mmCIF file of C-alpha atoms in Angstrom:
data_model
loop_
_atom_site.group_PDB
_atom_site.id
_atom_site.type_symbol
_atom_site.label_atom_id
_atom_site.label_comp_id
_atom_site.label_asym_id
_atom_site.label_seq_id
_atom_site.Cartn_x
_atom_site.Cartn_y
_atom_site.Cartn_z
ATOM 1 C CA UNK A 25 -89.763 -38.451 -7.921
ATOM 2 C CA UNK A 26 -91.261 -35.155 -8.368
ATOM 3 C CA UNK A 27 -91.954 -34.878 -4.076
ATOM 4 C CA UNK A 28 -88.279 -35.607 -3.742
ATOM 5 C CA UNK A 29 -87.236 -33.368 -6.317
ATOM 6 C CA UNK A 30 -89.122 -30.693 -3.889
ATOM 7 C CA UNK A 31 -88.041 -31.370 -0.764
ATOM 8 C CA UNK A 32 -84.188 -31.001 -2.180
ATOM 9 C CA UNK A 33 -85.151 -27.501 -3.063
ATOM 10 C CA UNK A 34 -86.842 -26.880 0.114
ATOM 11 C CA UNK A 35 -83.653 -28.177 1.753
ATOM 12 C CA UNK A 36 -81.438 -26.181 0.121
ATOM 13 C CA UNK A 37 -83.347 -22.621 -0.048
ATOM 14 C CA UNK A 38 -83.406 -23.543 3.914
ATOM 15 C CA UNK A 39 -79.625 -24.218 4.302
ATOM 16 C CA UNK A 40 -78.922 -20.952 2.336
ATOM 17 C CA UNK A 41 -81.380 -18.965 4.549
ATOM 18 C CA UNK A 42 -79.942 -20.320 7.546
ATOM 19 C CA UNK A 43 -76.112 -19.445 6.537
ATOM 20 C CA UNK A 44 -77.360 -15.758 5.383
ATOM 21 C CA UNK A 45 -78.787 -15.764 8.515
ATOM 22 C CA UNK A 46 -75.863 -16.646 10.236
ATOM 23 C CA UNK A 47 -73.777 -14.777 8.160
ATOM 24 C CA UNK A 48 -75.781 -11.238 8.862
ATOM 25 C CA UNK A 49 -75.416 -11.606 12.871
ATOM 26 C CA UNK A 50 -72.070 -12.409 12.756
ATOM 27 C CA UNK A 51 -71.560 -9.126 11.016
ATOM 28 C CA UNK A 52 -73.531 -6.749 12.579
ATOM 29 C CA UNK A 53 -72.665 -8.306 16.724
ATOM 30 C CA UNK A 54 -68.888 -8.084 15.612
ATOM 31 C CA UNK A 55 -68.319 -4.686 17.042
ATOM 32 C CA UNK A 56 -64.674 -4.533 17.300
ATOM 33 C CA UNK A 57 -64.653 -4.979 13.150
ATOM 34 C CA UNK A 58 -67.274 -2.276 12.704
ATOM 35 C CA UNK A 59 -65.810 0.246 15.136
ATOM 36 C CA UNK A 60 -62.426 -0.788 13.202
ATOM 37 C CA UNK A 61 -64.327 0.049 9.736
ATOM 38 C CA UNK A 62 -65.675 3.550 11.532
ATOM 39 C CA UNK A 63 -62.403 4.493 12.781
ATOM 40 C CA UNK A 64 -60.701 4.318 9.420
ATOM 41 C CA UNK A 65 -63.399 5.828 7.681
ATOM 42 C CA UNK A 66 -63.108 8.951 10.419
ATOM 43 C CA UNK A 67 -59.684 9.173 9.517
ATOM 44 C CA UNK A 68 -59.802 8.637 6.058
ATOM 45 C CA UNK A 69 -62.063 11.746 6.457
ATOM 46 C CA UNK A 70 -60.423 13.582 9.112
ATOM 47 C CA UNK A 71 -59.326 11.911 12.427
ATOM 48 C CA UNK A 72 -61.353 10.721 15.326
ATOM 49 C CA UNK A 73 -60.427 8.536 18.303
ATOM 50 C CA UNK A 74 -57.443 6.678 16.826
ATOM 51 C CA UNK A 75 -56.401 3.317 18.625
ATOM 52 C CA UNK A 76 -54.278 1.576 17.016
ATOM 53 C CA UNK A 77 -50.172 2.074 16.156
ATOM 54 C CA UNK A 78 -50.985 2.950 12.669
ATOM 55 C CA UNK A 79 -53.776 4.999 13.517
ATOM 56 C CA UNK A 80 -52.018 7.180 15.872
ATOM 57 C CA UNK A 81 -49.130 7.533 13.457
ATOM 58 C CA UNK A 82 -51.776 8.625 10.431
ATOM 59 C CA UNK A 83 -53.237 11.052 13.183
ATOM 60 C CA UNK A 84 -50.276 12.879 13.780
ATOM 61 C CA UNK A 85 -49.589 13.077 10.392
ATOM 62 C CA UNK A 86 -52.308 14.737 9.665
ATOM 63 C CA UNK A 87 -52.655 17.299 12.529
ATOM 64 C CA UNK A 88 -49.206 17.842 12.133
ATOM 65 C CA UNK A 89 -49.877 19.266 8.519
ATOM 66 C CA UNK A 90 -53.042 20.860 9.803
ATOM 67 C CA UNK A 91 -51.457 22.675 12.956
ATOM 68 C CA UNK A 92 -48.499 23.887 10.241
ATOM 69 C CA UNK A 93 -51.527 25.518 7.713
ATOM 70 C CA UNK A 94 -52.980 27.114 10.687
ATOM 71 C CA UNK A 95 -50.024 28.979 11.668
ATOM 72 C CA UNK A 96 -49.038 29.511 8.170
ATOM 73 C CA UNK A 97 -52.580 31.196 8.036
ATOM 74 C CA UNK A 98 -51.954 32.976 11.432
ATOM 75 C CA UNK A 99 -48.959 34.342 11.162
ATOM 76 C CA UNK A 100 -50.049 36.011 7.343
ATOM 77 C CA UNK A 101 -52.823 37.563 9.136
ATOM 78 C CA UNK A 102 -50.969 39.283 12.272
ATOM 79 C CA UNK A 103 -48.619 40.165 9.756
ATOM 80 C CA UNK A 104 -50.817 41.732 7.069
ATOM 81 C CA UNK A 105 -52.655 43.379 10.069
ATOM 82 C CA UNK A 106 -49.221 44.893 11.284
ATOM 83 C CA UNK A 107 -48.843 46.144 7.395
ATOM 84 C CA UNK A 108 -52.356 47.834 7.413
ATOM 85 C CA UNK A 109 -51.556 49.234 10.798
ATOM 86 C CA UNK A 110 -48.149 51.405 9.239
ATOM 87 C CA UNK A 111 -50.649 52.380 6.123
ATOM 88 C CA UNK A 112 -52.680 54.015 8.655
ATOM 89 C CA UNK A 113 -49.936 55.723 10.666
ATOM 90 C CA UNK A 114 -48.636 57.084 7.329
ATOM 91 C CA UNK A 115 -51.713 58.754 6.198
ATOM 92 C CA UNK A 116 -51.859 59.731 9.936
ATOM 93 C CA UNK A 117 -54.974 57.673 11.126
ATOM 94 C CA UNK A 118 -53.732 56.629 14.223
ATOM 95 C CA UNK A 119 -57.127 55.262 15.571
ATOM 96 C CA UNK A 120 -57.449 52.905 12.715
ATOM 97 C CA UNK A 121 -53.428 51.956 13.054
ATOM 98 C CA UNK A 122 -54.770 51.239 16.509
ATOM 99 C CA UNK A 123 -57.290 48.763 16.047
ATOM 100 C CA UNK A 124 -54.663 47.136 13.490
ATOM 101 C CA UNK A 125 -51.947 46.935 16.183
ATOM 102 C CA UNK A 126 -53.757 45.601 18.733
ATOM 103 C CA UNK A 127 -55.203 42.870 16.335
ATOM 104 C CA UNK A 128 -51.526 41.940 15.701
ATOM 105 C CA UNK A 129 -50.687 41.207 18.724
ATOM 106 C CA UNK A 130 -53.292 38.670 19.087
ATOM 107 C CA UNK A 131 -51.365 36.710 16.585
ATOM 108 C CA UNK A 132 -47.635 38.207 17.900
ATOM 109 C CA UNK A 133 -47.953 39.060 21.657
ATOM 110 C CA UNK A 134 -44.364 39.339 22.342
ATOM 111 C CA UNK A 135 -43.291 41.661 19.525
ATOM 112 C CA UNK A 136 -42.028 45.122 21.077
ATOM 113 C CA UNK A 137 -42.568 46.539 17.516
ATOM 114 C CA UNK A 138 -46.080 46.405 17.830
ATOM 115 C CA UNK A 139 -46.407 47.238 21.647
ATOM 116 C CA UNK A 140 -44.229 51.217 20.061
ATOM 117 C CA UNK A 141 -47.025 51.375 17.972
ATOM 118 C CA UNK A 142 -49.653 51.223 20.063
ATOM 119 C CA UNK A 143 -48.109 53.139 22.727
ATOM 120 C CA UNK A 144 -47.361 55.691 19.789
ATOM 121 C CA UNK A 145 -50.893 55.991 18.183
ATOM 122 C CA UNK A 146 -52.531 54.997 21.690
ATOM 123 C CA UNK A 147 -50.402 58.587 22.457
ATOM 124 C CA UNK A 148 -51.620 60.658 19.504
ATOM 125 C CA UNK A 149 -55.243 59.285 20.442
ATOM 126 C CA UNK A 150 -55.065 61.044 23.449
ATOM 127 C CA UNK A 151 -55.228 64.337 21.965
ATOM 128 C CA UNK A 152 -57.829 63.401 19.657
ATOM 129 C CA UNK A 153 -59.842 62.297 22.452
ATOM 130 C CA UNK A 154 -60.440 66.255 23.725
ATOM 131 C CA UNK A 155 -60.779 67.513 20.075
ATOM 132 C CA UNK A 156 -64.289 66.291 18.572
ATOM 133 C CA UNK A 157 -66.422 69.407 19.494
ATOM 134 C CA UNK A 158 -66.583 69.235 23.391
ATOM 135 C CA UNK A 159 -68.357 65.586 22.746
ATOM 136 C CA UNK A 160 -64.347 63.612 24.245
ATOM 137 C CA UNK A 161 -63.626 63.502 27.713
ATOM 138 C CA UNK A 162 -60.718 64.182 29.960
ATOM 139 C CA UNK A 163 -61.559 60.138 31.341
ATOM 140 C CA UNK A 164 -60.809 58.981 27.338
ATOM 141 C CA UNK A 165 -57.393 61.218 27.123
ATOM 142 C CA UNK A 166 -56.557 59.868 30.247
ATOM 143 C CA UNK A 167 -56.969 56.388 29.278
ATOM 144 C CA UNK A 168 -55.057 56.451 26.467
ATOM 145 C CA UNK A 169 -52.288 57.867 28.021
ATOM 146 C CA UNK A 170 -52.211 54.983 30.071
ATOM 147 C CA UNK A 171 -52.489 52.710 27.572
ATOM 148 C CA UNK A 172 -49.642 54.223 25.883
ATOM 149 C CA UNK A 173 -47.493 53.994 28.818
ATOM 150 C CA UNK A 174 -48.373 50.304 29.392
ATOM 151 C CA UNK A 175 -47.641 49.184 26.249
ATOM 152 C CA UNK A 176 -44.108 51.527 25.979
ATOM 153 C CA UNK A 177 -43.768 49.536 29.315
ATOM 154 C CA UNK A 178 -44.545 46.229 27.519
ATOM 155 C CA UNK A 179 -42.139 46.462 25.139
ATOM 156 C CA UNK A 180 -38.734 48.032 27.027
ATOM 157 C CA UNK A 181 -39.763 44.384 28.967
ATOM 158 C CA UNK A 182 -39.424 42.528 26.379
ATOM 159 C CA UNK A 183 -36.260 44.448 24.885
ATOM 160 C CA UNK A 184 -34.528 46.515 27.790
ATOM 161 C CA UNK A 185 -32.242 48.324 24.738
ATOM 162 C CA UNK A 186 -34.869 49.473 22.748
ATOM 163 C CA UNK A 187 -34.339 53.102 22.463
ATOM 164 C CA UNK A 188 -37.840 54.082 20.137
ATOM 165 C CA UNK A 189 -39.935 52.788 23.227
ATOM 166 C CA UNK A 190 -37.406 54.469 25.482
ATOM 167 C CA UNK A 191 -37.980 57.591 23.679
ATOM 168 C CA UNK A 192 -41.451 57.938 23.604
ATOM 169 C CA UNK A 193 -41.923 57.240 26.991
ATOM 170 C CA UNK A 194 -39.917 59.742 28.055
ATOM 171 C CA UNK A 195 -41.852 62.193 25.800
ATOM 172 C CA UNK A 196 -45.262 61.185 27.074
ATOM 173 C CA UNK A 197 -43.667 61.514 31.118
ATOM 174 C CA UNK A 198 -42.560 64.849 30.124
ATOM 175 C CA UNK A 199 -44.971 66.230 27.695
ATOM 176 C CA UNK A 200 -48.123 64.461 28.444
ATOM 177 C CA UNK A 201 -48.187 62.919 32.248
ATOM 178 C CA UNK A 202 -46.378 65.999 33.973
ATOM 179 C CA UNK A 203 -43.710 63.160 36.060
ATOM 180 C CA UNK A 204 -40.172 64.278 34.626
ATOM 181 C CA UNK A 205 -38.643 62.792 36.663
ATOM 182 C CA UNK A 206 -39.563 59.060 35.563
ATOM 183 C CA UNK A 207 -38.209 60.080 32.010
ATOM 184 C CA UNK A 208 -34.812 61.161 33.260
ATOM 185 C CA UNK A 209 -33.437 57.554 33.364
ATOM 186 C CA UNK A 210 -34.901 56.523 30.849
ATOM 187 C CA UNK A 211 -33.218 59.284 28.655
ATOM 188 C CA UNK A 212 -29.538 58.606 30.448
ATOM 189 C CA UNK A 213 -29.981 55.080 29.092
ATOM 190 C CA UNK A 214 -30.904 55.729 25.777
ATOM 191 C CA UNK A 215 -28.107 58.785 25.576
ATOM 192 C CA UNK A 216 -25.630 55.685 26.576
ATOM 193 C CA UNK A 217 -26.934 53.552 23.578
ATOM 194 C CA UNK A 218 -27.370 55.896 21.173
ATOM 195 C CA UNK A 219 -24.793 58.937 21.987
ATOM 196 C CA UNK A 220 -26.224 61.371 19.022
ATOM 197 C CA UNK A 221 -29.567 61.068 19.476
ATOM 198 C CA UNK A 222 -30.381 64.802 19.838
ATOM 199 C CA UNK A 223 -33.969 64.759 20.521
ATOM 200 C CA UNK A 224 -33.665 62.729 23.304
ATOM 201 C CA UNK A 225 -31.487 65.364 24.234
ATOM 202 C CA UNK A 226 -33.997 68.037 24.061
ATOM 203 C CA UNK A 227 -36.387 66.308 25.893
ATOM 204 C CA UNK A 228 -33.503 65.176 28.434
ATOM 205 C CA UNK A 229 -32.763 68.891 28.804
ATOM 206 C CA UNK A 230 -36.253 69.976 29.069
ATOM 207 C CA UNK A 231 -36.732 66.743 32.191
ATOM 208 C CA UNK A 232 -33.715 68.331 34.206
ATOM 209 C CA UNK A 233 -35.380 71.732 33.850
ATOM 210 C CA UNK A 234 -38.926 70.713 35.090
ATOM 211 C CA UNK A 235 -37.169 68.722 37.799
ATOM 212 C CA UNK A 236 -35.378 71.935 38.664
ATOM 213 C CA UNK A 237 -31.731 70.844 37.821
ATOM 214 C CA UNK A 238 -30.574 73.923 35.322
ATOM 215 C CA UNK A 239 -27.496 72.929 35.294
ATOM 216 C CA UNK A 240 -27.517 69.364 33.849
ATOM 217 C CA UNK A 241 -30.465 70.945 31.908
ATOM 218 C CA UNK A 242 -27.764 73.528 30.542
ATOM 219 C CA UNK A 243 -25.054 70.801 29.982
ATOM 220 C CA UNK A 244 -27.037 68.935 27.776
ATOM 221 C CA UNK A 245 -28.084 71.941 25.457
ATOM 222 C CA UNK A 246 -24.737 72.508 25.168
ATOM 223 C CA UNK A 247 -24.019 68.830 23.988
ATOM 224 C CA UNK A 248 -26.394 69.366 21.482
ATOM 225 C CA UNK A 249 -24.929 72.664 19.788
ATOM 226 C CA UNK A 250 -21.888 70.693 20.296
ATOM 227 C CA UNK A 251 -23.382 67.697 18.443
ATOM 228 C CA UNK A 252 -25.820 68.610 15.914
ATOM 229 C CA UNK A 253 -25.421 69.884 12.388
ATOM 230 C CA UNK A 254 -28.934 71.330 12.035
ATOM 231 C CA UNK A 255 -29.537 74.846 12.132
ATOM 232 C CA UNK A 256 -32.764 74.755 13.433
ATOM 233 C CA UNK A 257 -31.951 72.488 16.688
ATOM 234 C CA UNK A 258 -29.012 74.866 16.918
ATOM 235 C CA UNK A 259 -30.776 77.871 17.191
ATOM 236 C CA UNK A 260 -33.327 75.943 19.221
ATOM 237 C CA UNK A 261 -30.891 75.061 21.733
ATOM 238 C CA UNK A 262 -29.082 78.266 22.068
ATOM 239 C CA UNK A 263 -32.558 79.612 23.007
ATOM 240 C CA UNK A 264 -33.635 77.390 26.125
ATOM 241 C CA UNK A 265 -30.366 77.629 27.208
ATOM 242 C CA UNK A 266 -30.628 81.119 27.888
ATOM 243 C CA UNK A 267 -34.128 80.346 29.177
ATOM 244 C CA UNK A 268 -32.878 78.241 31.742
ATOM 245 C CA UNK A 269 -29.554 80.555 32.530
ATOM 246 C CA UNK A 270 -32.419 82.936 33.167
ATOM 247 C CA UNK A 271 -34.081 80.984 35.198
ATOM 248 C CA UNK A 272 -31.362 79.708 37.189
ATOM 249 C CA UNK A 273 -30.459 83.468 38.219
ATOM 250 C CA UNK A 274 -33.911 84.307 39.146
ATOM 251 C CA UNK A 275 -33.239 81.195 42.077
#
């Protein structure tokens, strides 16, 4: 009785063995289940090779909301760069405002706003680049010259009517760059959008007179004693109209 009693025992801690058995390969060669198990853990996690219809869905979900924080984050930095950058410009550090500018437009490439500003302080840089003790270089003014005109450029492309780009190109063609005569249309357009814009007429007047036309150059100081109420553009215009009348006799 007690032998039989044994071998039941035997029998059964062998049929249990054998289903464990069983049971253990089953799981572990049923890849599809695992990789199933993996997947959803990945996603549950982050996301990573979705298959399935509900997978996919859960995995645009989820980017979607990621992609949206990213350029939430993006777009705060570009503009908090853009913000730094005018801080600079008004305590007149234009190499800083620079750096901040051009950092912006990493995040904002086709803003014209920031393409002025770095043609403006890329412009004032230009003069700082000859005034550190003889140790600047005529090669660094030079390049930032052209980097103001490019970005000027850059930004009357992206907004044909924008008349602070328009203006300081024309300044750095006359003032800086020596070519007048590129500034002259320039000028005519803005004069045509804005109409009382008396600087542009100064530096207008002073293009016709380096390109050797006094007499538009004499027309347009008169439009601005006709058009200003400022006695200091007054008196300067009454004064390089008689230099040009002057030199328009001497020819």
């Amino acid at each position: 009785m007690k032998n039989s009693r044994n071998k039941e025992i035997i029998k059964g801690k062998l049929f249990f063995l054998v289903l464990f058995s069983i049971f253990i390969s089953l799981f572990s060669s049923c890849g599809v289940s695992n990789k199933s198990i993996q997947r959803q853990i990945k996603i549950e996690e982050g996301v990573s090779n979705p298959l399935t219809i509900e997978e996919l869905k859960d995995a645009i979900g989820k980017y979607q909301t990621r992609v949206a924080e990213q350029q939430l984050a993006m777009s705060q930095i570009g503009m908090w760069y853009r913000l730094l950058g005018t801080r600079y410009v008004d305590s007149k550090m234009y190499g800083e405002a620079l750096k901040c500018f051009q950092e912006a437009l990493k995040y904002y490439p086709n803003n014209q706003n920031l393409y002025y500003y770095v043609g403006l302080c890329a412009g004032y840089m230009s003069h700082a680049a000859l005034d550190f003790g003889g140790t600047g270089s005529h090669e660094q003014k030079y390049n930032y010259l052209k980097l103001s005109e490019e970005a000027y450029l850059r930004a009357l492309e992206i907004d044909g009517r924008y008349t602070n780009a328009m203006y300081g190109l024309a300044v750095l063609y006359v003032f800086e760059l020596d070519e007048s005569e590129k500034a002259v249309p320039l000028l005519e357009k803005l004069l045509s959008i804005d109409t009382r814009h008396t600087d542009a007429m100064f530096v207008l007047a002073r293009a016709y007179y380096s390109c050797l036309n006094f007499e538009k150059s004499v027309e347009m100081y008169d439009k601005i004693i006709a058009t200003t109420k400022s006695p200091d553009k007054l008196a300067d215009a009454e004064n390089n109209k008689r230099i040009v009348l002057e030199a328009s006799y001497g020819n």
